[in-house]
């Protein structure tokens, strides 16, 4: 299989980062969530490029950084992404913002693994924090937009079970092995 760039996505706060951290612990190359880094930078500097204040500009900056991540990721071994470029489309779509054609064009040429792993809403593990402002219902709504966006772009979405982080990672690795 030539597509070794694997996306883990879903609504905010449902366990993506924990999965990425576990994969990294198991010595896989991982690309961490760029959104949180941008939000943290903006909060620390008093900036306003925040998704709840300026989603269009935030999305542009996010797009640039996710493209850089994609381009820097290995082509010869498995790399796991905490969200991918299509997530930008989902967030902008939910807010009914115009999607720049450059975003859609880039997504069409990025060769991600055709199966995207989706973390479903899970109230027991959900928590707000400084960078995550959404309540559980909003996060669940975003989850649906994200899942629909990946499906509409031709990806096969694989919903992860609500089990321990280690079991979720084992599920992903077993799925990849069987479908590679």
mmCIF file of C-alpha atoms in Angstrom:
data_model
loop_
_atom_site.group_PDB
_atom_site.id
_atom_site.type_symbol
_atom_site.label_atom_id
_atom_site.label_comp_id
_atom_site.label_asym_id
_atom_site.label_seq_id
_atom_site.Cartn_x
_atom_site.Cartn_y
_atom_site.Cartn_z
ATOM 1 C CA UNK A 1 0.000 0.000 0.000
ATOM 2 C CA UNK A 2 1.477 3.325 -0.975
ATOM 3 C CA UNK A 3 -0.716 5.443 1.290
ATOM 4 C CA UNK A 4 0.863 5.291 4.723
ATOM 5 C CA UNK A 5 -0.402 8.582 6.184
ATOM 6 C CA UNK A 6 -3.210 7.672 8.587
ATOM 7 C CA UNK A 7 -5.693 10.178 9.988
ATOM 8 C CA UNK A 8 -7.296 9.882 13.394
ATOM 9 C CA UNK A 9 -10.184 12.316 13.624
ATOM 10 C CA UNK A 10 -13.542 13.009 15.231
ATOM 11 C CA UNK A 11 -15.010 15.650 17.472
ATOM 12 C CA UNK A 12 -12.887 17.475 20.031
ATOM 13 C CA UNK A 13 -12.243 15.797 23.347
ATOM 14 C CA UNK A 14 -13.047 12.207 22.389
ATOM 15 C CA UNK A 15 -9.549 10.703 22.684
ATOM 16 C CA UNK A 16 -7.533 11.464 19.524
ATOM 17 C CA UNK A 17 -4.515 12.913 21.293
ATOM 18 C CA UNK A 18 -4.327 10.020 23.755
ATOM 19 C CA UNK A 19 -4.249 7.609 20.813
ATOM 20 C CA UNK A 20 -1.532 9.637 19.087
ATOM 21 C CA UNK A 21 0.516 9.683 22.293
ATOM 22 C CA UNK A 22 0.192 5.903 22.647
ATOM 23 C CA UNK A 23 1.211 5.362 19.011
ATOM 24 C CA UNK A 24 4.212 7.604 19.573
ATOM 25 C CA UNK A 25 5.045 5.629 22.721
ATOM 26 C CA UNK A 26 5.072 2.534 20.488
ATOM 27 C CA UNK A 27 7.651 4.262 18.256
ATOM 28 C CA UNK A 28 5.380 5.273 15.381
ATOM 29 C CA UNK A 29 5.892 8.616 13.678
ATOM 30 C CA UNK A 30 3.059 10.929 14.685
ATOM 31 C CA UNK A 31 1.941 14.410 13.710
ATOM 32 C CA UNK A 32 0.339 16.228 16.604
ATOM 33 C CA UNK A 33 -2.748 18.425 16.491
ATOM 34 C CA UNK A 34 -1.849 21.807 15.053
ATOM 35 C CA UNK A 35 -5.062 23.561 16.152
ATOM 36 C CA UNK A 36 -4.210 23.392 19.828
ATOM 37 C CA UNK A 37 -0.728 24.792 19.193
ATOM 38 C CA UNK A 38 -2.140 27.752 17.260
ATOM 39 C CA UNK A 39 -4.774 28.423 19.928
ATOM 40 C CA UNK A 40 -2.164 28.257 22.685
ATOM 41 C CA UNK A 41 0.128 30.658 20.774
ATOM 42 C CA UNK A 42 -2.740 33.094 20.224
ATOM 43 C CA UNK A 43 -3.864 32.978 23.859
ATOM 44 C CA UNK A 44 -0.303 33.536 25.098
ATOM 45 C CA UNK A 45 0.279 36.518 22.798
ATOM 46 C CA UNK A 46 -3.190 38.063 23.072
ATOM 47 C CA UNK A 47 -3.863 37.328 19.381
ATOM 48 C CA UNK A 48 -7.295 36.932 17.871
ATOM 49 C CA UNK A 49 -6.639 34.169 15.328
ATOM 50 C CA UNK A 50 -8.887 31.840 17.281
ATOM 51 C CA UNK A 51 -11.592 29.537 15.924
ATOM 52 C CA UNK A 52 -14.277 31.183 18.058
ATOM 53 C CA UNK A 53 -13.235 34.700 16.964
ATOM 54 C CA UNK A 54 -11.839 34.455 13.428
ATOM 55 C CA UNK A 55 -12.391 30.992 11.957
ATOM 56 C CA UNK A 56 -11.463 31.955 8.373
ATOM 57 C CA UNK A 57 -8.010 33.289 9.299
ATOM 58 C CA UNK A 58 -7.524 30.505 11.827
ATOM 59 C CA UNK A 59 -8.362 27.960 9.100
ATOM 60 C CA UNK A 60 -5.862 29.541 6.687
ATOM 61 C CA UNK A 61 -3.069 29.310 9.253
ATOM 62 C CA UNK A 62 -4.135 25.781 10.150
ATOM 63 C CA UNK A 63 -4.188 24.790 6.473
ATOM 64 C CA UNK A 64 -0.616 26.053 5.979
ATOM 65 C CA UNK A 65 0.661 24.136 9.002
ATOM 66 C CA UNK A 66 -1.178 20.917 8.158
ATOM 67 C CA UNK A 67 0.178 21.011 4.600
ATOM 68 C CA UNK A 68 3.665 21.418 6.073
ATOM 69 C CA UNK A 69 3.052 18.428 8.375
ATOM 70 C CA UNK A 70 1.822 16.332 5.475
ATOM 71 C CA UNK A 71 4.822 17.261 3.334
ATOM 72 C CA UNK A 72 7.303 16.553 6.134
ATOM 73 C CA UNK A 73 5.850 13.138 7.014
ATOM 74 C CA UNK A 74 7.643 10.030 5.861
ATOM 75 C CA UNK A 75 6.446 8.392 2.661
ATOM 76 C CA UNK A 76 7.975 5.007 3.455
ATOM 77 C CA UNK A 77 6.588 4.161 6.904
ATOM 78 C CA UNK A 78 3.301 4.542 8.756
ATOM 79 C CA UNK A 79 2.642 8.060 10.035
ATOM 80 C CA UNK A 80 -0.354 8.932 12.192
ATOM 81 C CA UNK A 81 -2.007 12.364 12.102
ATOM 82 C CA UNK A 82 -4.066 13.937 14.882
ATOM 83 C CA UNK A 83 -6.574 15.320 12.340
ATOM 84 C CA UNK A 84 -6.009 15.911 8.640
ATOM 85 C CA UNK A 85 -6.686 18.584 6.049
ATOM 86 C CA UNK A 86 -10.354 17.540 5.583
ATOM 87 C CA UNK A 87 -11.072 18.524 9.194
ATOM 88 C CA UNK A 88 -10.659 22.164 8.140
ATOM 89 C CA UNK A 89 -13.427 21.704 5.576
ATOM 90 C CA UNK A 90 -15.703 20.225 8.250
ATOM 91 C CA UNK A 91 -15.201 23.067 10.713
ATOM 92 C CA UNK A 92 -15.690 25.721 8.032
ATOM 93 C CA UNK A 93 -18.711 23.861 6.628
ATOM 94 C CA UNK A 94 -20.370 23.729 10.025
ATOM 95 C CA UNK A 95 -20.109 27.518 10.224
ATOM 96 C CA UNK A 96 -21.266 27.865 6.590
ATOM 97 C CA UNK A 97 -18.035 29.601 5.551
ATOM 98 C CA UNK A 98 -16.841 29.585 1.964
ATOM 99 C CA UNK A 99 -14.212 26.898 1.401
ATOM 100 C CA UNK A 100 -11.270 28.237 -0.634
ATOM 101 C CA UNK A 101 -10.677 26.119 -3.727
ATOM 102 C CA UNK A 102 -6.992 25.799 -2.797
ATOM 103 C CA UNK A 103 -8.052 23.763 0.252
ATOM 104 C CA UNK A 104 -10.168 21.378 -1.802
ATOM 105 C CA UNK A 105 -7.507 21.079 -4.504
ATOM 106 C CA UNK A 106 -4.791 20.242 -1.972
ATOM 107 C CA UNK A 107 -6.975 17.635 -0.273
ATOM 108 C CA UNK A 108 -7.483 15.905 -3.639
ATOM 109 C CA UNK A 109 -3.740 15.433 -4.133
ATOM 110 C CA UNK A 110 -2.837 14.443 -0.569
ATOM 111 C CA UNK A 111 -2.529 10.691 -0.459
ATOM 112 C CA UNK A 112 -3.797 9.796 2.978
ATOM 113 C CA UNK A 113 -4.627 6.186 3.863
ATOM 114 C CA UNK A 114 -8.199 5.669 2.539
ATOM 115 C CA UNK A 115 -9.508 4.544 5.938
ATOM 116 C CA UNK A 116 -9.886 7.341 8.508
ATOM 117 C CA UNK A 117 -10.238 6.357 12.146
ATOM 118 C CA UNK A 118 -12.968 8.329 13.902
ATOM 119 C CA UNK A 119 -13.284 8.677 17.665
ATOM 120 C CA UNK A 120 -17.009 8.834 18.488
ATOM 121 C CA UNK A 121 -18.584 11.103 21.101
ATOM 122 C CA UNK A 122 -17.808 9.789 24.565
ATOM 123 C CA UNK A 123 -19.231 11.849 27.405
ATOM 124 C CA UNK A 124 -17.271 10.038 30.130
ATOM 125 C CA UNK A 125 -13.884 11.182 28.803
ATOM 126 C CA UNK A 126 -14.889 14.599 27.442
ATOM 127 C CA UNK A 127 -13.478 17.691 29.180
ATOM 128 C CA UNK A 128 -13.200 21.371 28.277
ATOM 129 C CA UNK A 129 -9.898 23.169 28.717
ATOM 130 C CA UNK A 130 -8.158 26.425 27.742
ATOM 131 C CA UNK A 131 -7.963 25.428 24.066
ATOM 132 C CA UNK A 132 -11.199 23.422 23.885
ATOM 133 C CA UNK A 133 -14.191 25.683 24.439
ATOM 134 C CA UNK A 134 -16.972 23.523 22.964
ATOM 135 C CA UNK A 135 -19.509 21.867 25.227
ATOM 136 C CA UNK A 136 -20.232 18.162 24.736
ATOM 137 C CA UNK A 137 -23.250 18.759 22.445
ATOM 138 C CA UNK A 138 -21.264 21.102 20.185
ATOM 139 C CA UNK A 139 -18.370 18.617 20.105
ATOM 140 C CA UNK A 140 -20.831 15.869 19.135
ATOM 141 C CA UNK A 141 -22.252 18.047 16.359
ATOM 142 C CA UNK A 142 -18.718 18.694 15.088
ATOM 143 C CA UNK A 143 -18.106 14.947 15.156
ATOM 144 C CA UNK A 144 -21.003 14.475 12.709
ATOM 145 C CA UNK A 145 -19.744 17.234 10.379
ATOM 146 C CA UNK A 146 -16.261 15.696 10.439
ATOM 147 C CA UNK A 147 -17.524 12.177 9.734
ATOM 148 C CA UNK A 148 -19.799 13.412 6.931
ATOM 149 C CA UNK A 149 -16.967 15.464 5.395
ATOM 150 C CA UNK A 150 -14.610 12.490 5.253
ATOM 151 C CA UNK A 151 -17.358 10.299 3.787
ATOM 152 C CA UNK A 152 -18.231 12.977 1.204
ATOM 153 C CA UNK A 153 -14.569 13.204 0.190
ATOM 154 C CA UNK A 154 -14.503 9.446 -0.493
ATOM 155 C CA UNK A 155 -12.797 8.192 2.651
ATOM 156 C CA UNK A 156 -13.941 5.099 4.484
ATOM 157 C CA UNK A 157 -14.620 6.137 8.076
ATOM 158 C CA UNK A 158 -13.903 3.534 10.727
ATOM 159 C CA UNK A 159 -15.532 4.289 14.071
ATOM 160 C CA UNK A 160 -13.270 3.337 16.958
ATOM 161 C CA UNK A 161 -14.713 1.382 19.876
ATOM 162 C CA UNK A 162 -15.066 3.041 23.277
ATOM 163 C CA UNK A 163 -12.382 1.018 25.007
ATOM 164 C CA UNK A 164 -9.018 1.804 26.608
ATOM 165 C CA UNK A 165 -6.429 3.798 24.699
ATOM 166 C CA UNK A 166 -4.240 0.701 24.324
ATOM 167 C CA UNK A 167 -7.170 -1.299 22.930
ATOM 168 C CA UNK A 168 -8.018 1.503 20.505
ATOM 169 C CA UNK A 169 -4.432 1.560 19.256
ATOM 170 C CA UNK A 170 -4.425 -2.231 18.907
ATOM 171 C CA UNK A 171 -7.693 -1.958 16.940
ATOM 172 C CA UNK A 172 -6.131 0.613 14.562
ATOM 173 C CA UNK A 173 -2.945 -1.403 14.039
ATOM 174 C CA UNK A 174 -4.867 -4.647 13.472
ATOM 175 C CA UNK A 175 -7.216 -2.900 11.034
ATOM 176 C CA UNK A 176 -4.312 -1.476 9.064
ATOM 177 C CA UNK A 177 -2.580 -4.851 8.940
ATOM 178 C CA UNK A 178 -5.726 -6.542 7.606
ATOM 179 C CA UNK A 179 -6.570 -3.775 5.116
ATOM 180 C CA UNK A 180 -3.147 -2.918 3.761
#
